[in-house]
PDB file of C-alpha atoms in Angstrom:
ATOM      1  CA  MET A   1     -43.959  60.481-187.854  1.00 47.00           C
ATOM      2  CA  ALA A   2     -46.990  57.883-187.807  1.00 52.00           C
ATOM      3  CA  SER A   3     -49.344  60.844-187.358  1.00 65.00           C
ATOM      4  CA  ASP A   4     -48.102  62.445-190.618  1.00 84.00           C
ATOM      5  CA  LEU A   5     -49.910  59.597-192.277  1.00 89.00           C
ATOM      6  CA  PRO A   6     -53.262  59.850-194.178  1.00 91.00           C
ATOM      7  CA  VAL A   7     -55.538  57.346-192.817  1.00 93.00           C
ATOM      8  CA  ILE A   8     -57.483  55.939-194.942  1.00 90.00           C
ATOM      9  CA  ASP A   9     -61.069  54.676-193.917  1.00 90.00           C
ATOM     10  CA  LEU A  10     -62.449  51.827-195.861  1.00 85.00           C
ATOM     11  CA  SER A  11     -65.791  51.781-194.654  1.00 84.00           C
ATOM     12  CA  LEU A  12     -66.534  54.713-196.541  1.00 84.00           C
ATOM     13  CA  LEU A  13     -64.570  52.828-199.625  1.00 78.00           C
ATOM     14  CA  PRO A  14     -67.198  50.329-202.669  1.00 71.00           C
ATOM     15  CA  SER A  15     -66.583  47.539-201.689  1.00 63.00           C
ATOM     16  CA  THR A  16     -66.843  46.064-205.109  1.00 55.00           C
ATOM     17  CA  PHE A  17     -65.705  46.604-208.375  1.00 48.00           C
ATOM     18  CA  ALA A  18     -68.221  45.798-210.728  1.00 45.00           C
ATOM     19  CA  GLU A  19     -66.890  45.912-214.613  1.00 38.00           C
ATOM     20  CA  LYS A  20     -68.838  48.622-215.292  1.00 39.00           C
ATOM     21  CA  GLN A  21     -69.283  50.275-212.551  1.00 55.00           C
ATOM     22  CA  ASN A  22     -70.281  53.611-212.584  1.00 56.00           C
ATOM     23  CA  LEU A  23     -67.298  56.094-211.627  1.00 52.00           C
ATOM     24  CA  SER A  24     -69.263  59.411-211.449  1.00 55.00           C
ATOM     25  CA  ASP A  25     -71.150  57.906-208.519  1.00 57.00           C
ATOM     26  CA  LEU A  26     -67.461  57.646-207.034  1.00 57.00           C
ATOM     27  CA  GLU A  27     -66.849  61.105-208.480  1.00 61.00           C
ATOM     28  CA  GLY A  28     -67.008  62.538-204.757  1.00 64.00           C
ATOM     29  CA  ASN A  29     -65.870  60.139-202.809  1.00 75.00           C
ATOM     30  CA  ASN A  30     -63.485  62.102-200.392  1.00 85.00           C
ATOM     31  CA  GLU A  31     -62.601  58.994-199.150  1.00 85.00           C
ATOM     32  CA  LEU A  32     -60.876  58.072-203.202  1.00 83.00           C
ATOM     33  CA  LYS A  33     -59.353  61.698-202.558  1.00 86.00           C
ATOM     34  CA  LYS A  34     -57.649  61.007-199.949  1.00 88.00           C
ATOM     35  CA  LEU A  35     -56.912  57.656-200.504  1.00 85.00           C
ATOM     36  CA  ARG A  36     -55.216  59.175-204.413  1.00 85.00           C
ATOM     37  CA  GLU A  37     -53.472  61.714-202.965  1.00 88.00           C
ATOM     38  CA  ALA A  38     -51.855  59.813-200.495  1.00 88.00           C
ATOM     39  CA  CYS A  39     -50.910  57.121-203.217  1.00 85.00           C
ATOM     40  CA  GLN A  40     -50.053  59.735-205.791  1.00 88.00           C
ATOM     41  CA  GLU A  41     -48.394  62.043-202.878  1.00 87.00           C
ATOM     42  CA  LEU A  42     -46.396  59.773-200.132  1.00 84.00           C
ATOM     43  CA  GLY A  43     -47.130  56.458-200.860  1.00 83.00           C
ATOM     44  CA  PHE A  44     -47.929  55.315-197.977  1.00 84.00           C
ATOM     45  CA  PHE A  45     -50.907  55.698-195.969  1.00 88.00           C
ATOM     46  CA  ARG A  46     -52.689  54.120-192.492  1.00 89.00           C
ATOM     47  CA  ILE A  47     -55.544  51.563-192.851  1.00 87.00           C
ATOM     48  CA  ILE A  48     -58.908  51.901-191.108  1.00 89.00           C
ATOM     49  CA  ASN A  49     -62.247  49.639-190.866  1.00 88.00           C
ATOM     50  CA  HIS A  50     -60.234  47.034-192.637  1.00 81.00           C
ATOM     51  CA  GLY A  51     -62.480  44.118-191.247  1.00 80.00           C
ATOM     52  CA  MET A  52     -58.745  42.515-190.077  1.00 78.00           C
ATOM     53  CA  GLU A  53     -59.310  41.295-186.701  1.00 81.00           C
ATOM     54  CA  ALA A  54     -56.205  41.949-184.343  1.00 84.00           C
ATOM     55  CA  ALA A  55     -55.135  38.373-183.478  1.00 84.00           C
ATOM     56  CA  PHE A  56     -55.260  37.613-187.080  1.00 80.00           C
ATOM     57  CA  ILE A  57     -52.595  40.870-186.902  1.00 82.00           C
ATOM     58  CA  GLN A  58     -50.743  39.561-184.876  1.00 86.00           C
ATOM     59  CA  LYS A  59     -50.140  36.114-185.919  1.00 85.00           C
ATOM     60  CA  THR A  60     -49.231  37.626-189.049  1.00 82.00           C
ATOM     61  CA  ASP A  61     -46.141  40.167-187.442  1.00 87.00           C
ATOM     62  CA  SER A  62     -45.046  37.242-184.944  1.00 88.00           C
ATOM     63  CA  ILE A  63     -44.713  34.502-188.312  1.00 85.00           C
ATOM     64  CA  ALA A  64     -42.800  37.768-190.745  1.00 86.00           C
ATOM     65  CA  ARG A  65     -40.540  38.016-187.452  1.00 90.00           C
ATOM     66  CA  ASP A  66     -39.665  34.198-186.505  1.00 88.00           C
ATOM     67  CA  MET A  67     -38.731  34.279-190.657  1.00 88.00           C
ATOM     68  CA  PHE A  68     -36.914  37.356-190.355  1.00 91.00           C
ATOM     69  CA  SER A  69     -35.276  36.500-187.356  1.00 92.00           C
ATOM     70  CA  LEU A  70     -33.439  33.648-189.414  1.00 91.00           C
ATOM     71  CA  ALA A  71     -30.057  33.819-189.945  1.00 92.00           C
ATOM     72  CA  GLU A  72     -29.012  35.347-192.735  1.00 91.00           C
ATOM     73  CA  GLU A  73     -27.641  31.783-194.137  1.00 91.00           C
ATOM     74  CA  GLU A  74     -31.422  30.144-194.191  1.00 90.00           C
ATOM     75  CA  LYS A  75     -33.433  33.142-195.777  1.00 90.00           C
ATOM     76  CA  SER A  76     -30.590  32.808-198.498  1.00 90.00           C
ATOM     77  CA  ARG A  77     -31.795  30.110-199.564  1.00 89.00           C
ATOM     78  CA  ALA A  78     -34.065  31.139-200.597  1.00 88.00           C
ATOM     79  CA  ILE A  79     -33.854  33.697-202.728  1.00 86.00           C
ATOM     80  CA  PHE A  80     -34.858  32.769-206.515  1.00 83.00           C
ATOM     81  CA  PRO A  81     -33.379  34.334-209.546  1.00 80.00           C
ATOM     82  CA  ILE A  82     -36.542  35.274-210.775  1.00 76.00           C
ATOM     83  CA  PHE A  83     -36.209  39.501-209.848  1.00 74.00           C
ATOM     84  CA  ASN A  84     -37.354  39.993-206.688  1.00 73.00           C
ATOM     85  CA  THR A  85     -38.808  36.468-205.826  1.00 80.00           C
ATOM     86  CA  GLY A  86     -38.674  34.478-202.375  1.00 85.00           C
ATOM     87  CA  TYR A  87     -36.174  36.078-199.919  1.00 89.00           C
ATOM     88  CA  CYS A  88     -34.880  39.437-200.777  1.00 86.00           C
ATOM     89  CA  PRO A  89     -32.315  40.811-198.897  1.00 87.00           C
ATOM     90  CA  ALA A  90     -31.429  44.696-198.691  1.00 84.00           C
ATOM     91  CA  ASP A  91     -30.480  46.282-201.022  1.00 79.00           C
ATOM     92  CA  ALA A  92     -27.766  49.125-199.627  1.00 65.00           C
ATOM     93  CA  GLY A  93     -27.424  52.200-201.958  1.00 64.00           C
ATOM     94  CA  ALA A  94     -24.743  54.153-202.813  1.00 66.00           C
ATOM     95  CA  ASP A  95     -24.219  55.784-199.751  1.00 69.00           C
ATOM     96  CA  GLY A  96     -23.993  52.351-197.963  1.00 66.00           C
ATOM     97  CA  LYS A  97     -27.074  52.632-196.206  1.00 68.00           C
ATOM     98  CA  ALA A  98     -29.822  50.285-196.909  1.00 62.00           C
ATOM     99  CA  SER A  99     -32.362  51.257-199.739  1.00 71.00           C
ATOM    100  CA  LEU A 100     -34.600  48.917-199.919  1.00 76.00           C
ATOM    101  CA  PRO A 101     -35.776  46.802-196.221  1.00 83.00           C
ATOM    102  CA  GLU A 102     -35.217  42.355-196.631  1.00 87.00           C
ATOM    103  CA  SER A 103     -38.872  41.290-197.738  1.00 87.00           C
ATOM    104  CA  LEU A 104     -40.231  37.780-199.127  1.00 84.00           C
ATOM    105  CA  VAL A 105     -41.820  38.442-202.433  1.00 83.00           C
ATOM    106  CA  PHE A 106     -44.319  35.640-203.752  1.00 77.00           C
ATOM    107  CA  PRO A 107     -44.914  36.442-207.399  1.00 74.00           C
ATOM    108  CA  GLY A 108     -48.157  35.484-208.773  1.00 67.00           C
ATOM    109  CA  GLU A 109     -48.512  32.026-210.124  1.00 62.00           C
ATOM    110  CA  ASN A 110     -47.512  32.582-213.630  1.00 62.00           C
ATOM    111  CA  ALA A 111     -44.485  33.660-212.534  1.00 62.00           C
ATOM    112  CA  LEU A 112     -44.002  31.020-210.239  1.00 64.00           C
ATOM    113  CA  PRO A 113     -45.838  28.381-209.738  1.00 65.00           C
ATOM    114  CA  ASN A 114     -46.201  26.922-205.956  1.00 74.00           C
ATOM    115  CA  SER A 115     -44.315  29.346-205.325  1.00 76.00           C
ATOM    116  CA  VAL A 116     -45.642  29.673-201.143  1.00 78.00           C
ATOM    117  CA  HIS A 117     -43.907  25.822-200.873  1.00 80.00           C
ATOM    118  CA  GLN A 118     -41.327  26.086-203.377  1.00 83.00           C
ATOM    119  CA  ILE A 119     -39.994  29.092-200.689  1.00 83.00           C
ATOM    120  CA  SER A 120     -41.231  27.446-197.746  1.00 84.00           C
ATOM    121  CA  ALA A 121     -39.536  24.154-198.310  1.00 85.00           C
ATOM    122  CA  ARG A 122     -36.179  26.272-198.756  1.00 86.00           C
ATOM    123  CA  LEU A 123     -36.340  28.408-195.871  1.00 86.00           C
ATOM    124  CA  TRP A 124     -37.755  25.082-193.299  1.00 85.00           C
ATOM    125  CA  PRO A 125     -36.705  22.519-195.119  1.00 83.00           C
ATOM    126  CA  HIS A 126     -38.399  20.338-192.335  1.00 81.00           C
ATOM    127  CA  GLY A 127     -42.013  22.416-192.706  1.00 76.00           C
ATOM    128  CA  ASN A 128     -43.770  25.313-191.311  1.00 79.00           C
ATOM    129  CA  ASN A 129     -47.297  24.777-191.655  1.00 77.00           C
ATOM    130  CA  ASN A 130     -47.710  28.477-189.804  1.00 78.00           C
ATOM    131  CA  PHE A 131     -46.865  29.787-192.435  1.00 79.00           C
ATOM    132  CA  GLN A 132     -47.825  28.641-194.906  1.00 74.00           C
ATOM    133  CA  ASN A 133     -51.718  27.973-193.255  1.00 74.00           C
ATOM    134  CA  GLN A 134     -50.930  32.002-192.598  1.00 75.00           C
ATOM    135  CA  TYR A 135     -49.452  32.847-196.084  1.00 71.00           C
ATOM    136  CA  TYR A 136     -53.557  31.367-197.766  1.00 67.00           C
ATOM    137  CA  GLY A 137     -55.302  33.490-194.195  1.00 63.00           C
ATOM    138  CA  THR A 138     -53.380  36.321-195.921  1.00 62.00           C
ATOM    139  CA  CYS A 139     -55.019  36.125-199.505  1.00 56.00           C
ATOM    140  CA  GLU A 140     -58.284  38.685-198.114  1.00 53.00           C
ATOM    141  CA  LEU A 141     -55.363  41.107-198.034  1.00 54.00           C
ATOM    142  CA  HIS A 142     -54.458  40.577-201.742  1.00 52.00           C
ATOM    143  CA  HIS A 143     -57.919  41.758-202.796  1.00 52.00           C
ATOM    144  CA  TYR A 144     -57.887  44.538-200.644  1.00 53.00           C
ATOM    145  CA  LYS A 145     -54.172  45.589-202.643  1.00 53.00           C
ATOM    146  CA  PHE A 146     -56.267  45.059-205.745  1.00 52.00           C
ATOM    147  CA  GLY A 147     -59.238  47.356-204.460  1.00 55.00           C
ATOM    148  CA  LEU A 148     -57.135  49.967-203.584  1.00 53.00           C
ATOM    149  CA  HIS A 149     -54.940  49.625-206.472  1.00 52.00           C
ATOM    150  CA  LYS A 150     -57.818  50.461-209.064  1.00 54.00           C
ATOM    151  CA  LEU A 151     -59.167  53.014-206.380  1.00 54.00           C
ATOM    152  CA  SER A 152     -56.775  54.692-207.245  1.00 52.00           C
ATOM    153  CA  SER A 153     -56.458  55.049-210.360  1.00 54.00           C
ATOM    154  CA  ILE A 154     -59.558  55.906-210.679  1.00 51.00           C
TER     155      ILE A 154
END
């Protein structure tokens, strides 16, 4: 149930990660403790005060839904031989139920240079600028992900 998810307020967490940040300054941060606990115990949490505008989130959701509603044949064109790269179909567990949902994974540039263009070209051979532009707009989300990972390991 969504109300059971821990709620993490990003505005209460440090906004920068200086290489030599004084860790003792973070020891009393209750929000950081909540984040660490959520990562270690549940693995999921809800973020508030993240700074992302509702229109941006709605557009990203719409584009993702469009991509996942493509026919299986179209999505399978974006499967790459590199593990967990490009389109990843749902994975059935031993009981026949989906254990992992379908996903679209963009690896780091070292693993697959220009991956956004390559994956997008396989999904939409005639182009889809909305998808690529929105992806690059979500680069801010990657910074959040990196920051949250660093925070949770403190």
